[in-house]
């Protein structure tokens, strides 16, 4: 099921923070190993297809075909950040 805007904002906040921490860890060999073992990426966030469609819509992007709603997909971090900023502005959240 699609998220309400507040719920999507919170999910993106958590996923973006996780990716940013993975990027920070990737600066040293032990951190890269940790990211590899835990499956965390500094460039992509995991979401179900339904949520990928929502995020791309909020980011102002065309939603491509082939995104299966019930399957997990990896969404580029830059699109997630665009949607996060759009949601933040709409919801009146502080930076």
PDB file of N, CA and C in Angstrom:
ATOM      1  N   UNK A   1       0.829  -1.173   0.000  1.00  0.00           N
ATOM      2  CA  UNK A   1       0.000   0.000   0.000  1.00  0.00           C
ATOM      3  C   UNK A   1       0.885   1.251   0.000  1.00  0.00           C
ATOM      4  N   UNK A   2       0.445   2.272  -0.677  1.00  0.00           N
ATOM      5  CA  UNK A   2       1.214   3.526  -0.668  1.00  0.00           C
ATOM      6  C   UNK A   2       1.249   4.156   0.725  1.00  0.00           C
ATOM      7  N   UNK A   3       2.304   4.898   0.975  1.00  0.00           N
ATOM      8  CA  UNK A   3       2.437   5.621   2.240  1.00  0.00           C
ATOM      9  C   UNK A   3       1.692   6.941   2.173  1.00  0.00           C
ATOM     10  N   UNK A   4       1.214   7.396   3.318  1.00  0.00           N
ATOM     11  CA  UNK A   4       0.747   8.776   3.452  1.00  0.00           C
ATOM     12  C   UNK A   4       1.988   9.666   3.380  1.00  0.00           C
ATOM     13  N   UNK A   5       1.866  10.947   3.002  1.00  0.00           N
ATOM     14  CA  UNK A   5       3.050  11.812   2.877  1.00  0.00           C
ATOM     15  C   UNK A   5       3.925  11.853   4.142  1.00  0.00           C
ATOM     16  N   UNK A   6       3.313  11.919   5.338  1.00  0.00           N
ATOM     17  CA  UNK A   6       4.117  11.939   6.565  1.00  0.00           C
ATOM     18  C   UNK A   6       4.909  10.652   6.744  1.00  0.00           C
ATOM     19  N   UNK A   7       4.285   9.523   6.460  1.00  0.00           N
ATOM     20  CA  UNK A   7       4.963   8.235   6.605  1.00  0.00           C
ATOM     21  C   UNK A   7       6.082   8.100   5.575  1.00  0.00           C
ATOM     22  N   UNK A   8       5.832   8.533   4.345  1.00  0.00           N
ATOM     23  CA  UNK A   8       6.870   8.475   3.314  1.00  0.00           C
ATOM     24  C   UNK A   8       8.046   9.368   3.700  1.00  0.00           C
ATOM     25  N   UNK A   9       7.763  10.523   4.246  1.00  0.00           N
ATOM     26  CA  UNK A   9       8.818  11.439   4.708  1.00  0.00           C
ATOM     27  C   UNK A   9       9.685  10.765   5.767  1.00  0.00           C
ATOM     28  N   UNK A  10       9.054  10.095   6.726  1.00  0.00           N
ATOM     29  CA  UNK A  10       9.814   9.423   7.790  1.00  0.00           C
ATOM     30  C   UNK A  10      10.644   8.265   7.248  1.00  0.00           C
ATOM     31  N   UNK A  11      10.075   7.490   6.333  1.00  0.00           N
ATOM     32  CA  UNK A  11      10.816   6.375   5.740  1.00  0.00           C
ATOM     33  C   UNK A  11      12.021   6.897   4.971  1.00  0.00           C
ATOM     34  N   UNK A  12      11.817   7.928   4.176  1.00  0.00           N
ATOM     35  CA  UNK A  12      12.935   8.497   3.423  1.00  0.00           C
ATOM     36  C   UNK A  12      13.997   9.070   4.346  1.00  0.00           C
ATOM     37  N   UNK A  13      13.570   9.703   5.424  1.00  0.00           N
ATOM     38  CA  UNK A  13      14.524  10.249   6.395  1.00  0.00           C
ATOM     39  C   UNK A  13      15.429   9.135   6.921  1.00  0.00           C
ATOM     40  N   UNK A  14      14.843   8.020   7.302  1.00  0.00           N
ATOM     41  CA  UNK A  14      15.605   6.894   7.835  1.00  0.00           C
ATOM     42  C   UNK A  14      16.512   6.289   6.766  1.00  0.00           C
ATOM     43  N   UNK A  15      15.975   6.053   5.571  1.00  0.00           N
ATOM     44  CA  UNK A  15      16.763   5.403   4.516  1.00  0.00           C
ATOM     45  C   UNK A  15      17.902   6.293   4.032  1.00  0.00           C
ATOM     46  N   UNK A  16      17.662   7.588   3.911  1.00  0.00           N
ATOM     47  CA  UNK A  16      18.715   8.512   3.493  1.00  0.00           C
ATOM     48  C   UNK A  16      19.808   8.582   4.552  1.00  0.00           C
ATOM     49  N   UNK A  17      19.412   8.626   5.814  1.00  0.00           N
ATOM     50  CA  UNK A  17      20.390   8.636   6.904  1.00  0.00           C
ATOM     51  C   UNK A  17      21.242   7.366   6.879  1.00  0.00           C
ATOM     52  N   UNK A  18      20.616   6.233   6.643  1.00  0.00           N
ATOM     53  CA  UNK A  18      21.344   4.967   6.568  1.00  0.00           C
ATOM     54  C   UNK A  18      22.349   4.982   5.420  1.00  0.00           C
ATOM     55  N   UNK A  19      21.940   5.498   4.263  1.00  0.00           N
ATOM     56  CA  UNK A  19      22.847   5.574   3.104  1.00  0.00           C
ATOM     57  C   UNK A  19      23.985   6.555   3.363  1.00  0.00           C
ATOM     58  N   UNK A  20      23.693   7.670   4.012  1.00  0.00           N
ATOM     59  CA  UNK A  20      24.750   8.636   4.336  1.00  0.00           C
ATOM     60  C   UNK A  20      25.772   8.032   5.301  1.00  0.00           C
ATOM     61  N   UNK A  21      25.292   7.261   6.263  1.00  0.00           N
ATOM     62  CA  UNK A  21      26.219   6.589   7.191  1.00  0.00           C
ATOM     63  C   UNK A  21      27.049   5.538   6.461  1.00  0.00           C
ATOM     64  N   UNK A  22      26.441   4.834   5.509  1.00  0.00           N
ATOM     65  CA  UNK A  22      27.187   3.852   4.714  1.00  0.00           C
ATOM     66  C   UNK A  22      28.268   4.553   3.888  1.00  0.00           C
ATOM     67  N   UNK A  23      27.969   5.741   3.368  1.00  0.00           N
ATOM     68  CA  UNK A  23      28.964   6.498   2.608  1.00  0.00           C
ATOM     69  C   UNK A  23      30.126   6.916   3.499  1.00  0.00           C
ATOM     70  N   UNK A  24      29.803   7.305   4.718  1.00  0.00           N
ATOM     71  CA  UNK A  24      30.856   7.700   5.669  1.00  0.00           C
ATOM     72  C   UNK A  24      31.740   6.490   6.016  1.00  0.00           C
ATOM     73  N   UNK A  25      31.104   5.333   6.237  1.00  0.00           N
ATOM     74  CA  UNK A  25      31.867   4.121   6.549  1.00  0.00           C
ATOM     75  C   UNK A  25      32.714   3.675   5.374  1.00  0.00           C
ATOM     76  N   UNK A  26      32.248   3.916   4.151  1.00  0.00           N
ATOM     77  CA  UNK A  26      32.948   3.440   2.959  1.00  0.00           C
ATOM     78  C   UNK A  26      34.296   4.114   2.757  1.00  0.00           C
ATOM     79  N   UNK A  27      34.622   5.087   3.574  1.00  0.00           N
ATOM     80  CA  UNK A  27      35.902   5.786   3.445  1.00  0.00           C
ATOM     81  C   UNK A  27      37.078   4.969   3.972  1.00  0.00           C
ATOM     82  N   UNK A  28      36.791   3.876   4.662  1.00  0.00           N
ATOM     83  CA  UNK A  28      37.882   3.030   5.157  1.00  0.00           C
ATOM     84  C   UNK A  28      37.532   1.558   4.901  1.00  0.00           C
ATOM     85  N   UNK A  29      38.539   0.710   4.845  1.00  0.00           N
ATOM     86  CA  UNK A  29      38.371  -0.695   4.438  1.00  0.00           C
ATOM     87  C   UNK A  29      37.401  -1.451   5.341  1.00  0.00           C
ATOM     88  N   UNK A  30      37.502  -1.251   6.647  1.00  0.00           N
ATOM     89  CA  UNK A  30      36.595  -1.948   7.563  1.00  0.00           C
ATOM     90  C   UNK A  30      35.149  -1.540   7.359  1.00  0.00           C
ATOM     91  N   UNK A  31      34.939  -0.279   7.048  1.00  0.00           N
ATOM     92  CA  UNK A  31      33.596   0.217   6.780  1.00  0.00           C
ATOM     93  C   UNK A  31      33.023  -0.351   5.496  1.00  0.00           C
ATOM     94  N   UNK A  32      33.869  -0.469   4.478  1.00  0.00           N
ATOM     95  CA  UNK A  32      33.414  -1.073   3.227  1.00  0.00           C
ATOM     96  C   UNK A  32      33.030  -2.531   3.440  1.00  0.00           C
ATOM     97  N   UNK A  33      33.795  -3.229   4.261  1.00  0.00           N
ATOM     98  CA  UNK A  33      33.486  -4.628   4.573  1.00  0.00           C
ATOM     99  C   UNK A  33      32.163  -4.712   5.335  1.00  0.00           C
ATOM    100  N   UNK A  34      31.953  -3.821   6.301  1.00  0.00           N
ATOM    101  CA  UNK A  34      30.703  -3.783   7.054  1.00  0.00           C
ATOM    102  C   UNK A  34      29.523  -3.551   6.115  1.00  0.00           C
ATOM    103  N   UNK A  35      29.658  -2.585   5.199  1.00  0.00           N
ATOM    104  CA  UNK A  35      28.596  -2.302   4.229  1.00  0.00           C
ATOM    105  C   UNK A  35      28.307  -3.525   3.362  1.00  0.00           C
ATOM    106  N   UNK A  36      29.349  -4.200   2.939  1.00  0.00           N
ATOM    107  CA  UNK A  36      29.184  -5.392   2.112  1.00  0.00           C
ATOM    108  C   UNK A  36      28.437  -6.487   2.871  1.00  0.00           C
ATOM    109  N   UNK A  37      28.832  -6.724   4.111  1.00  0.00           N
ATOM    110  CA  UNK A  37      28.209  -7.788   4.911  1.00  0.00           C
ATOM    111  C   UNK A  37      26.767  -7.475   5.299  1.00  0.00           C
ATOM    112  N   UNK A  38      26.456  -6.198   5.496  1.00  0.00           N
ATOM    113  CA  UNK A  38      25.099  -5.828   5.896  1.00  0.00           C
ATOM    114  C   UNK A  38      24.214  -5.473   4.708  1.00  0.00           C
ATOM    115  N   UNK A  39      24.793  -5.366   3.529  1.00  0.00           N
ATOM    116  CA  UNK A  39      24.014  -5.053   2.334  1.00  0.00           C
ATOM    117  C   UNK A  39      23.617  -3.591   2.229  1.00  0.00           C
ATOM    118  N   UNK A  40      24.295  -2.723   2.972  1.00  0.00           N
ATOM    119  CA  UNK A  40      23.981  -1.301   2.914  1.00  0.00           C
ATOM    120  C   UNK A  40      24.763  -0.641   1.787  1.00  0.00           C
ATOM    121  N   UNK A  41      24.105   0.293   1.116  1.00  0.00           N
ATOM    122  CA  UNK A  41      24.712   0.991  -0.013  1.00  0.00           C
ATOM    123  C   UNK A  41      24.778   2.482   0.268  1.00  0.00           C
ATOM    124  N   UNK A  42      25.815   3.102  -0.257  1.00  0.00           N
ATOM    125  CA  UNK A  42      25.953   4.555  -0.121  1.00  0.00           C
ATOM    126  C   UNK A  42      25.279   5.283  -1.274  1.00  0.00           C
ATOM    127  N   UNK A  43      24.791   4.546  -2.274  1.00  0.00           N
ATOM    128  CA  UNK A  43      24.251   5.175  -3.477  1.00  0.00           C
ATOM    129  C   UNK A  43      22.806   4.798  -3.789  1.00  0.00           C
ATOM    130  N   UNK A  44      22.286   3.778  -3.120  1.00  0.00           N
ATOM    131  CA  UNK A  44      20.940   3.296  -3.395  1.00  0.00           C
ATOM    132  C   UNK A  44      20.205   3.000  -2.099  1.00  0.00           C
ATOM    133  N   UNK A  45      18.867   3.129  -2.133  1.00  0.00           N
ATOM    134  CA  UNK A  45      18.049   2.748  -0.987  1.00  0.00           C
ATOM    135  C   UNK A  45      17.033   1.707  -1.443  1.00  0.00           C
ATOM    136  N   UNK A  46      16.770   0.696  -0.608  1.00  0.00           N
ATOM    137  CA  UNK A  46      15.808  -0.340  -0.985  1.00  0.00           C
ATOM    138  C   UNK A  46      14.377   0.099  -0.670  1.00  0.00           C
ATOM    139  N   UNK A  47      13.491  -0.090  -1.623  1.00  0.00           N
ATOM    140  CA  UNK A  47      12.068   0.213  -1.456  1.00  0.00           C
ATOM    141  C   UNK A  47      11.256  -0.760  -2.293  1.00  0.00           C
ATOM    142  N   UNK A  48      10.011  -0.960  -1.907  1.00  0.00           N
ATOM    143  CA  UNK A  48       9.098  -1.733  -2.746  1.00  0.00           C
ATOM    144  C   UNK A  48       8.656  -0.870  -3.918  1.00  0.00           C
ATOM    145  N   UNK A  49       8.228  -1.525  -4.981  1.00  0.00           N
ATOM    146  CA  UNK A  49       7.850  -0.834  -6.201  1.00  0.00           C
ATOM    147  C   UNK A  49       6.814   0.255  -6.014  1.00  0.00           C
ATOM    148  N   UNK A  50       5.820   0.003  -5.178  1.00  0.00           N
ATOM    149  CA  UNK A  50       4.794   1.020  -4.912  1.00  0.00           C
ATOM    150  C   UNK A  50       5.421   2.292  -4.370  1.00  0.00           C
ATOM    151  N   UNK A  51       6.384   2.135  -3.477  1.00  0.00           N
ATOM    152  CA  UNK A  51       7.019   3.288  -2.845  1.00  0.00           C
ATOM    153  C   UNK A  51       8.012   3.957  -3.791  1.00  0.00           C
ATOM    154  N   UNK A  52       8.630   3.168  -4.667  1.00  0.00           N
ATOM    155  CA  UNK A  52       9.510   3.752  -5.688  1.00  0.00           C
ATOM    156  C   UNK A  52       8.699   4.688  -6.580  1.00  0.00           C
ATOM    157  N   UNK A  53       7.503   4.246  -6.960  1.00  0.00           N
ATOM    158  CA  UNK A  53       6.628   5.083  -7.783  1.00  0.00           C
ATOM    159  C   UNK A  53       6.279   6.386  -7.056  1.00  0.00           C
ATOM    160  N   UNK A  54       5.964   6.287  -5.762  1.00  0.00           N
ATOM    161  CA  UNK A  54       5.644   7.484  -4.983  1.00  0.00           C
ATOM    162  C   UNK A  54       6.833   8.441  -4.933  1.00  0.00           C
ATOM    163  N   UNK A  55       8.003   7.892  -4.644  1.00  0.00           N
ATOM    164  CA  UNK A  55       9.197   8.735  -4.512  1.00  0.00           C
ATOM    165  C   UNK A  55       9.520   9.418  -5.831  1.00  0.00           C
ATOM    166  N   UNK A  56       9.455   8.674  -6.924  1.00  0.00           N
ATOM    167  CA  UNK A  56       9.748   9.277  -8.222  1.00  0.00           C
ATOM    168  C   UNK A  56       8.735  10.362  -8.565  1.00  0.00           C
ATOM    169  N   UNK A  57       7.485  10.162  -8.212  1.00  0.00           N
ATOM    170  CA  UNK A  57       6.471  11.194  -8.443  1.00  0.00           C
ATOM    171  C   UNK A  57       6.781  12.448  -7.637  1.00  0.00           C
ATOM    172  N   UNK A  58       7.132  12.281  -6.371  1.00  0.00           N
ATOM    173  CA  UNK A  58       7.476  13.430  -5.528  1.00  0.00           C
ATOM    174  C   UNK A  58       8.748  14.110  -6.026  1.00  0.00           C
ATOM    175  N   UNK A  59       9.645  13.341  -6.646  1.00  0.00           N
ATOM    176  CA  UNK A  59      10.900  13.913  -7.158  1.00  0.00           C
ATOM    177  C   UNK A  59      10.702  14.586  -8.511  1.00  0.00           C
ATOM    178  N   UNK A  60       9.483  14.507  -9.060  1.00  0.00           N
ATOM    179  CA  UNK A  60       9.211  15.140 -10.344  1.00  0.00           C
ATOM    180  C   UNK A  60       9.743  14.359 -11.525  1.00  0.00           C
ATOM    181  N   UNK A  61       9.923  13.061 -11.364  1.00  0.00           N
ATOM    182  CA  UNK A  61      10.458  12.211 -12.420  1.00  0.00           C
ATOM    183  C   UNK A  61       9.343  11.379 -13.051  1.00  0.00           C
ATOM    184  N   UNK A  62       9.538  10.990 -14.289  1.00  0.00           N
ATOM    185  CA  UNK A  62       8.614  10.061 -14.933  1.00  0.00           C
ATOM    186  C   UNK A  62       8.822   8.681 -14.323  1.00  0.00           C
ATOM    187  N   UNK A  63       7.730   7.998 -14.063  1.00  0.00           N
ATOM    188  CA  UNK A  63       7.803   6.654 -13.492  1.00  0.00           C
ATOM    189  C   UNK A  63       7.913   5.662 -14.650  1.00  0.00           C
ATOM    190  N   UNK A  64       9.034   4.936 -14.736  1.00  0.00           N
ATOM    191  CA  UNK A  64       9.196   3.997 -15.844  1.00  0.00           C
ATOM    192  C   UNK A  64       8.313   2.770 -15.680  1.00  0.00           C
ATOM    193  N   UNK A  65       8.023   2.128 -16.775  1.00  0.00           N
ATOM    194  CA  UNK A  65       7.298   0.865 -16.721  1.00  0.00           C
ATOM    195  C   UNK A  65       8.211  -0.227 -16.174  1.00  0.00           C
ATOM    196  N   UNK A  66       7.629  -1.323 -15.813  1.00  0.00           N
ATOM    197  CA  UNK A  66       8.436  -2.446 -15.326  1.00  0.00           C
ATOM    198  C   UNK A  66       8.700  -2.436 -13.838  1.00  0.00           C
ATOM    199  N   UNK A  67       8.180  -1.462 -13.123  1.00  0.00           N
ATOM    200  CA  UNK A  67       8.350  -1.453 -11.670  1.00  0.00           C
ATOM    201  C   UNK A  67       7.189  -2.241 -11.077  1.00  0.00           C
ATOM    202  N   UNK A  68       7.504  -3.407 -10.555  1.00  0.00           N
ATOM    203  CA  UNK A  68       6.487  -4.289  -9.986  1.00  0.00           C
ATOM    204  C   UNK A  68       6.220  -3.845  -8.550  1.00  0.00           C
ATOM    205  N   UNK A  69       4.960  -3.536  -8.220  1.00  0.00           N
ATOM    206  CA  UNK A  69       4.649  -2.987  -6.895  1.00  0.00           C
ATOM    207  C   UNK A  69       5.110  -3.845  -5.716  1.00  0.00           C
ATOM    208  N   UNK A  70       5.004  -5.164  -5.815  1.00  0.00           N
ATOM    209  CA  UNK A  70       5.317  -6.021  -4.668  1.00  0.00           C
ATOM    210  C   UNK A  70       6.781  -6.460  -4.621  1.00  0.00           C
ATOM    211  N   UNK A  71       7.598  -6.030  -5.554  1.00  0.00           N
ATOM    212  CA  UNK A  71       9.014  -6.420  -5.571  1.00  0.00           C
ATOM    213  C   UNK A  71       9.889  -5.334  -4.978  1.00  0.00           C
ATOM    214  N   UNK A  72      11.030  -5.765  -4.416  1.00  0.00           N
ATOM    215  CA  UNK A  72      12.005  -4.817  -3.880  1.00  0.00           C
ATOM    216  C   UNK A  72      12.834  -4.256  -5.031  1.00  0.00           C
ATOM    217  N   UNK A  73      13.100  -2.966  -4.965  1.00  0.00           N
ATOM    218  CA  UNK A  73      13.904  -2.279  -5.965  1.00  0.00           C
ATOM    219  C   UNK A  73      14.942  -1.424  -5.238  1.00  0.00           C
ATOM    220  N   UNK A  74      16.001  -1.102  -5.949  1.00  0.00           N
ATOM    221  CA  UNK A  74      17.024  -0.196  -5.441  1.00  0.00           C
ATOM    222  C   UNK A  74      16.821   1.151  -6.126  1.00  0.00           C
ATOM    223  N   UNK A  75      16.552   2.180  -5.340  1.00  0.00           N
ATOM    224  CA  UNK A  75      16.317   3.523  -5.865  1.00  0.00           C
ATOM    225  C   UNK A  75      17.565   4.362  -5.649  1.00  0.00           C
ATOM    226  N   UNK A  76      17.949   5.113  -6.674  1.00  0.00           N
ATOM    227  CA  UNK A  76      19.119   5.986  -6.532  1.00  0.00           C
ATOM    228  C   UNK A  76      18.892   7.000  -5.422  1.00  0.00           C
ATOM    229  N   UNK A  77      19.928   7.250  -4.673  1.00  0.00           N
ATOM    230  CA  UNK A  77      19.863   8.148  -3.527  1.00  0.00           C
ATOM    231  C   UNK A  77      19.509   9.576  -3.924  1.00  0.00           C
ATOM    232  N   UNK A  78      19.992  10.039  -5.079  1.00  0.00           N
ATOM    233  CA  UNK A  78      19.691  11.418  -5.478  1.00  0.00           C
ATOM    234  C   UNK A  78      18.197  11.627  -5.720  1.00  0.00           C
ATOM    235  N   UNK A  79      17.496  10.637  -6.247  1.00  0.00           N
ATOM    236  CA  UNK A  79      16.046  10.760  -6.421  1.00  0.00           C
ATOM    237  C   UNK A  79      15.337  10.759  -5.069  1.00  0.00           C
ATOM    238  N   UNK A  80      15.832   9.938  -4.161  1.00  0.00           N
ATOM    239  CA  UNK A  80      15.239   9.898  -2.820  1.00  0.00           C
ATOM    240  C   UNK A  80      15.401  11.255  -2.130  1.00  0.00           C
ATOM    241  N   UNK A  81      16.553  11.892  -2.296  1.00  0.00           N
ATOM    242  CA  UNK A  81      16.781  13.190  -1.669  1.00  0.00           C
ATOM    243  C   UNK A  81      15.911  14.284  -2.289  1.00  0.00           C
ATOM    244  N   UNK A  82      15.682  14.211  -3.600  1.00  0.00           N
ATOM    245  CA  UNK A  82      14.783  15.178  -4.243  1.00  0.00           C
ATOM    246  C   UNK A  82      13.367  15.049  -3.690  1.00  0.00           C
ATOM    247  N   UNK A  83      12.888  13.823  -3.579  1.00  0.00           N
ATOM    248  CA  UNK A  83      11.543  13.589  -3.041  1.00  0.00           C
ATOM    249  C   UNK A  83      11.471  14.008  -1.581  1.00  0.00           C
ATOM    250  N   UNK A  84      12.516  13.725  -0.821  1.00  0.00           N
ATOM    251  CA  UNK A  84      12.558  14.096   0.595  1.00  0.00           C
ATOM    252  C   UNK A  84      12.436  15.608   0.763  1.00  0.00           C
ATOM    253  N   UNK A  85      13.154  16.357  -0.053  1.00  0.00           N
ATOM    254  CA  UNK A  85      13.096  17.819   0.029  1.00  0.00           C
ATOM    255  C   UNK A  85      11.719  18.342  -0.379  1.00  0.00           C
ATOM    256  N   UNK A  86      11.111  17.727  -1.397  1.00  0.00           N
ATOM    257  CA  UNK A  86       9.763  18.138  -1.810  1.00  0.00           C
ATOM    258  C   UNK A  86       8.753  17.864  -0.696  1.00  0.00           C
ATOM    259  N   UNK A  87       8.860  16.708  -0.069  1.00  0.00           N
ATOM    260  CA  UNK A  87       7.967  16.369   1.043  1.00  0.00           C
ATOM    261  C   UNK A  87       8.201  17.295   2.231  1.00  0.00           C
ATOM    262  N   UNK A  88       9.467  17.581   2.518  1.00  0.00           N
ATOM    263  CA  UNK A  88       9.798  18.462   3.642  1.00  0.00           C
ATOM    264  C   UNK A  88       9.146  19.827   3.442  1.00  0.00           C
ATOM    265  N   UNK A  89       9.221  20.352   2.226  1.00  0.00           N
ATOM    266  CA  UNK A  89       8.629  21.658   1.942  1.00  0.00           C
ATOM    267  C   UNK A  89       7.107  21.604   2.053  1.00  0.00           C
ATOM    268  N   UNK A  90       6.503  20.552   1.532  1.00  0.00           N
ATOM    269  CA  UNK A  90       5.042  20.442   1.581  1.00  0.00           C
ATOM    270  C   UNK A  90       4.535  20.292   3.011  1.00  0.00           C
ATOM    271  N   UNK A  91       5.252  19.520   3.811  1.00  0.00           N
ATOM    272  CA  UNK A  91       4.820  19.257   5.184  1.00  0.00           C
ATOM    273  C   UNK A  91       5.271  20.344   6.162  1.00  0.00           C
ATOM    274  N   UNK A  92       6.081  21.269   5.701  1.00  0.00           N
ATOM    275  CA  UNK A  92       6.543  22.346   6.571  1.00  0.00           C
ATOM    276  C   UNK A  92       7.511  21.880   7.642  1.00  0.00           C
ATOM    277  N   UNK A  93       8.298  20.857   7.339  1.00  0.00           N
ATOM    278  CA  UNK A  93       9.271  20.317   8.297  1.00  0.00           C
ATOM    279  C   UNK A  93      10.527  21.189   8.297  1.00  0.00           C
ATOM    280  N   UNK A  94      11.149  21.369   9.462  1.00  0.00           N
ATOM    281  CA  UNK A  94      12.407  22.135   9.504  1.00  0.00           C
ATOM    282  C   UNK A  94      13.545  21.319   8.892  1.00  0.00           C
ATOM    283  N   UNK A  95      14.595  22.005   8.497  1.00  0.00           N
ATOM    284  CA  UNK A  95      15.758  21.305   7.936  1.00  0.00           C
ATOM    285  C   UNK A  95      16.498  20.553   8.993  1.00  0.00           C
TER     286      UNK A  95
END
